[in-house]
Amino acid sequence: SSDLGNGFWFAAYAGYVVDRFAADGLLAGMDLHYAPAEGFDLALGVRQSAVSYTQGERGNQLTAGLNLTVGMGAPPQPSWMQNAF
């Protein structure tokens, strides 16, 4: 993760996943965040997964998404696009 200034920052991750029910493989992604005001976080992210990320999802997928997180006084929580659960 790195601060780019003016409310912009990014987070990147990569790793190798061992799945006991399916094939093993890469899990990697990157998010570009913009925090226009305290408590608001807008994230544009992309994720490549060789292993199913959630039940019912097929492995080896490239996923992109836009996520808005609104904080109501609580500490920031990880985005669904990050591998930080």
mmCIF file with all atom_site columns, C-alpha atoms in Angstrom:
data_model
loop_
_atom_site.group_PDB
_atom_site.id
_atom_site.type_symbol
_atom_site.label_atom_id
_atom_site.label_alt_id
_atom_site.label_comp_id
_atom_site.label_asym_id
_atom_site.label_entity_id
_atom_site.label_seq_id
_atom_site.pdbx_PDB_ins_code
_atom_site.Cartn_x
_atom_site.Cartn_y
_atom_site.Cartn_z
_atom_site.occupancy
_atom_site.B_iso_or_equiv
_atom_site.pdbx_formal_charge
_atom_site.auth_seq_id
_atom_site.auth_comp_id
_atom_site.auth_asym_id
_atom_site.auth_atom_id
_atom_site.pdbx_PDB_model_num
ATOM 1  C CA . SER A 1 1  ? 0.000   0.000   0.000   1.00 0.00 ? 1  SER A CA 1
ATOM 2  C CA . SER A 1 2  ? 1.270   3.477   -0.787  1.00 0.00 ? 2  SER A CA 1
ATOM 3  C CA . ASP A 1 3  ? -0.010  7.052   -0.450  1.00 0.00 ? 3  ASP A CA 1
ATOM 4  C CA . LEU A 1 4  ? -0.108  8.917   -3.767  1.00 0.00 ? 4  LEU A CA 1
ATOM 5  C CA . GLY A 1 5  ? -1.246  12.246  -2.244  1.00 0.00 ? 5  GLY A CA 1
ATOM 6  C CA . ASN A 1 6  ? -4.455  14.306  -2.537  1.00 0.00 ? 6  ASN A CA 1
ATOM 7  C CA . GLY A 1 7  ? -6.610  11.500  -1.101  1.00 0.00 ? 7  GLY A CA 1
ATOM 8  C CA . PHE A 1 8  ? -5.343  8.833   -3.529  1.00 0.00 ? 8  PHE A CA 1
ATOM 9  C CA . TRP A 1 9  ? -3.613  5.631   -2.448  1.00 0.00 ? 9  TRP A CA 1
ATOM 10 C CA . PHE A 1 10 ? -3.226  2.111   -3.784  1.00 0.00 ? 10 PHE A CA 1
ATOM 11 C CA . ALA A 1 11 ? -2.925  -1.393  -2.398  1.00 0.00 ? 11 ALA A CA 1
ATOM 12 C CA . ALA A 1 12 ? -1.534  -4.442  -4.194  1.00 0.00 ? 12 ALA A CA 1
ATOM 13 C CA . TYR A 1 13 ? -1.228  -8.082  -3.163  1.00 0.00 ? 13 TYR A CA 1
ATOM 14 C CA . ALA A 1 14 ? -0.138  -11.403 -4.618  1.00 0.00 ? 14 ALA A CA 1
ATOM 15 C CA . GLY A 1 15 ? 0.155   -14.903 -3.285  1.00 0.00 ? 15 GLY A CA 1
ATOM 16 C CA . TYR A 1 16 ? -0.146  -18.582 -3.999  1.00 0.00 ? 16 TYR A CA 1
ATOM 17 C CA . VAL A 1 17 ? -3.282  -20.330 -2.714  1.00 0.00 ? 17 VAL A CA 1
ATOM 18 C CA . VAL A 1 18 ? -3.446  -24.016 -1.790  1.00 0.00 ? 18 VAL A CA 1
ATOM 19 C CA . ASP A 1 19 ? -7.004  -25.311 -2.100  1.00 0.00 ? 19 ASP A CA 1
ATOM 20 C CA . ARG A 1 20 ? -7.838  -28.677 -0.562  1.00 0.00 ? 20 ARG A CA 1
ATOM 21 C CA . PHE A 1 21 ? -10.824 -29.234 -2.901  1.00 0.00 ? 21 PHE A CA 1
ATOM 22 C CA . ALA A 1 22 ? -9.497  -27.897 -6.242  1.00 0.00 ? 22 ALA A CA 1
ATOM 23 C CA . ALA A 1 23 ? -6.356  -26.853 -8.076  1.00 0.00 ? 23 ALA A CA 1
ATOM 24 C CA . ASP A 1 24 ? -3.838  -24.528 -6.426  1.00 0.00 ? 24 ASP A CA 1
ATOM 25 C CA . GLY A 1 25 ? -2.840  -21.229 -7.986  1.00 0.00 ? 25 GLY A CA 1
ATOM 26 C CA . LEU A 1 26 ? -2.254  -17.494 -8.043  1.00 0.00 ? 26 LEU A CA 1
ATOM 27 C CA . LEU A 1 27 ? -4.338  -14.891 -6.204  1.00 0.00 ? 27 LEU A CA 1
ATOM 28 C CA . ALA A 1 28 ? -3.323  -11.313 -6.996  1.00 0.00 ? 28 ALA A CA 1
ATOM 29 C CA . GLY A 1 29 ? -4.895  -7.917  -7.285  1.00 0.00 ? 29 GLY A CA 1
ATOM 30 C CA . MET A 1 30 ? -4.606  -4.159  -7.026  1.00 0.00 ? 30 MET A CA 1
ATOM 31 C CA . ASP A 1 31 ? -6.939  -1.381  -5.852  1.00 0.00 ? 31 ASP A CA 1
ATOM 32 C CA . LEU A 1 32 ? -6.744  2.348   -6.524  1.00 0.00 ? 32 LEU A CA 1
ATOM 33 C CA . HIS A 1 33 ? -8.474  4.244   -3.706  1.00 0.00 ? 33 HIS A CA 1
ATOM 34 C CA . TYR A 1 34 ? -9.749  7.811   -3.474  1.00 0.00 ? 34 TYR A CA 1
ATOM 35 C CA . ALA A 1 35 ? -10.832 9.283   -0.140  1.00 0.00 ? 35 ALA A CA 1
ATOM 36 C CA . PRO A 1 36 ? -12.584 12.609  -0.923  1.00 0.00 ? 36 PRO A CA 1
ATOM 37 C CA . ALA A 1 37 ? -13.545 13.181  2.752   1.00 0.00 ? 37 ALA A CA 1
ATOM 38 C CA . GLU A 1 38 ? -13.103 11.405  6.067   1.00 0.00 ? 38 GLU A CA 1
ATOM 39 C CA . GLY A 1 39 ? -15.304 8.310   6.225   1.00 0.00 ? 39 GLY A CA 1
ATOM 40 C CA . PHE A 1 40 ? -15.596 7.905   2.429   1.00 0.00 ? 40 PHE A CA 1
ATOM 41 C CA . ASP A 1 41 ? -13.457 5.573   0.334   1.00 0.00 ? 41 ASP A CA 1
ATOM 42 C CA . LEU A 1 42 ? -13.970 4.872   -3.363  1.00 0.00 ? 42 LEU A CA 1
ATOM 43 C CA . ALA A 1 43 ? -11.938 1.924   -4.707  1.00 0.00 ? 43 ALA A CA 1
ATOM 44 C CA . LEU A 1 44 ? -11.430 0.700   -8.259  1.00 0.00 ? 44 LEU A CA 1
ATOM 45 C CA . GLY A 1 45 ? -9.888  -2.744  -8.234  1.00 0.00 ? 45 GLY A CA 1
ATOM 46 C CA . VAL A 1 46 ? -8.927  -5.764  -10.274 1.00 0.00 ? 46 VAL A CA 1
ATOM 47 C CA . ARG A 1 47 ? -8.280  -9.326  -9.044  1.00 0.00 ? 47 ARG A CA 1
ATOM 48 C CA . GLN A 1 48 ? -6.962  -12.467 -10.757 1.00 0.00 ? 48 GLN A CA 1
ATOM 49 C CA . SER A 1 49 ? -7.757  -15.737 -9.022  1.00 0.00 ? 49 SER A CA 1
ATOM 50 C CA . ALA A 1 50 ? -6.839  -19.242 -10.139 1.00 0.00 ? 50 ALA A CA 1
ATOM 51 C CA . VAL A 1 51 ? -8.848  -20.612 -7.201  1.00 0.00 ? 51 VAL A CA 1
ATOM 52 C CA . SER A 1 52 ? -12.520 -19.996 -6.369  1.00 0.00 ? 52 SER A CA 1
ATOM 53 C CA . TYR A 1 53 ? -12.818 -16.931 -4.130  1.00 0.00 ? 53 TYR A CA 1
ATOM 54 C CA . THR A 1 54 ? -16.348 -17.587 -2.884  1.00 0.00 ? 54 THR A CA 1
ATOM 55 C CA . GLN A 1 55 ? -18.644 -20.607 -2.910  1.00 0.00 ? 55 GLN A CA 1
ATOM 56 C CA . GLY A 1 56 ? -20.226 -21.153 -6.306  1.00 0.00 ? 56 GLY A CA 1
ATOM 57 C CA . GLU A 1 57 ? -17.572 -19.188 -8.190  1.00 0.00 ? 57 GLU A CA 1
ATOM 58 C CA . ARG A 1 58 ? -15.437 -20.964 -10.759 1.00 0.00 ? 58 ARG A CA 1
ATOM 59 C CA . GLY A 1 59 ? -11.682 -20.690 -10.448 1.00 0.00 ? 59 GLY A CA 1
ATOM 60 C CA . ASN A 1 60 ? -9.354  -18.871 -12.842 1.00 0.00 ? 60 ASN A CA 1
ATOM 61 C CA . GLN A 1 61 ? -11.283 -15.612 -13.038 1.00 0.00 ? 61 GLN A CA 1
ATOM 62 C CA . LEU A 1 62 ? -10.329 -12.019 -13.695 1.00 0.00 ? 62 LEU A CA 1
ATOM 63 C CA . THR A 1 63 ? -12.629 -9.686  -11.728 1.00 0.00 ? 63 THR A CA 1
ATOM 64 C CA . ALA A 1 64 ? -12.904 -5.896  -11.656 1.00 0.00 ? 64 ALA A CA 1
ATOM 65 C CA . GLY A 1 65 ? -15.121 -3.679  -9.581  1.00 0.00 ? 65 GLY A CA 1
ATOM 66 C CA . LEU A 1 66 ? -15.897 -0.301  -8.098  1.00 0.00 ? 66 LEU A CA 1
ATOM 67 C CA . ASN A 1 67 ? -16.558 -0.164  -4.368  1.00 0.00 ? 67 ASN A CA 1
ATOM 68 C CA . LEU A 1 68 ? -17.790 2.724   -2.174  1.00 0.00 ? 68 LEU A CA 1
ATOM 69 C CA . THR A 1 69 ? -17.218 2.396   1.561   1.00 0.00 ? 69 THR A CA 1
ATOM 70 C CA . VAL A 1 70 ? -18.915 4.834   3.946   1.00 0.00 ? 70 VAL A CA 1
ATOM 71 C CA . GLY A 1 71 ? -17.656 4.902   7.519   1.00 0.00 ? 71 GLY A CA 1
ATOM 72 C CA . MET A 1 72 ? -19.974 5.922   10.333  1.00 0.00 ? 72 MET A CA 1
ATOM 73 C CA . GLY A 1 73 ? -17.297 6.649   12.918  1.00 0.00 ? 73 GLY A CA 1
ATOM 74 C CA . ALA A 1 74 ? -15.850 3.130   12.998  1.00 0.00 ? 74 ALA A CA 1
ATOM 75 C CA . PRO A 1 75 ? -12.309 2.307   11.858  1.00 0.00 ? 75 PRO A CA 1
ATOM 76 C CA . PRO A 1 76 ? -11.943 1.583   8.111   1.00 0.00 ? 76 PRO A CA 1
ATOM 77 C CA . GLN A 1 77 ? -12.751 -1.984  7.074   1.00 0.00 ? 77 GLN A CA 1
ATOM 78 C CA . PRO A 1 78 ? -11.106 -3.903  4.202   1.00 0.00 ? 78 PRO A CA 1
ATOM 79 C CA . SER A 1 79 ? -12.651 -3.778  0.775   1.00 0.00 ? 79 SER A CA 1
ATOM 80 C CA . TRP A 1 80 ? -14.161 -6.989  -0.671  1.00 0.00 ? 80 TRP A CA 1
ATOM 81 C CA . MET A 1 81 ? -11.650 -6.591  -3.503  1.00 0.00 ? 81 MET A CA 1
ATOM 82 C CA . GLN A 1 82 ? -8.671  -6.897  -1.171  1.00 0.00 ? 82 GLN A CA 1
ATOM 83 C CA . ASN A 1 83 ? -7.388  -10.186 0.120   1.00 0.00 ? 83 ASN A CA 1
ATOM 84 C CA . ALA A 1 84 ? -7.512  -8.882  3.700   1.00 0.00 ? 84 ALA A CA 1
ATOM 85 C CA . PHE A 1 85 ? -10.317 -10.860 5.354   1.00 0.00 ? 85 PHE A CA 1
#
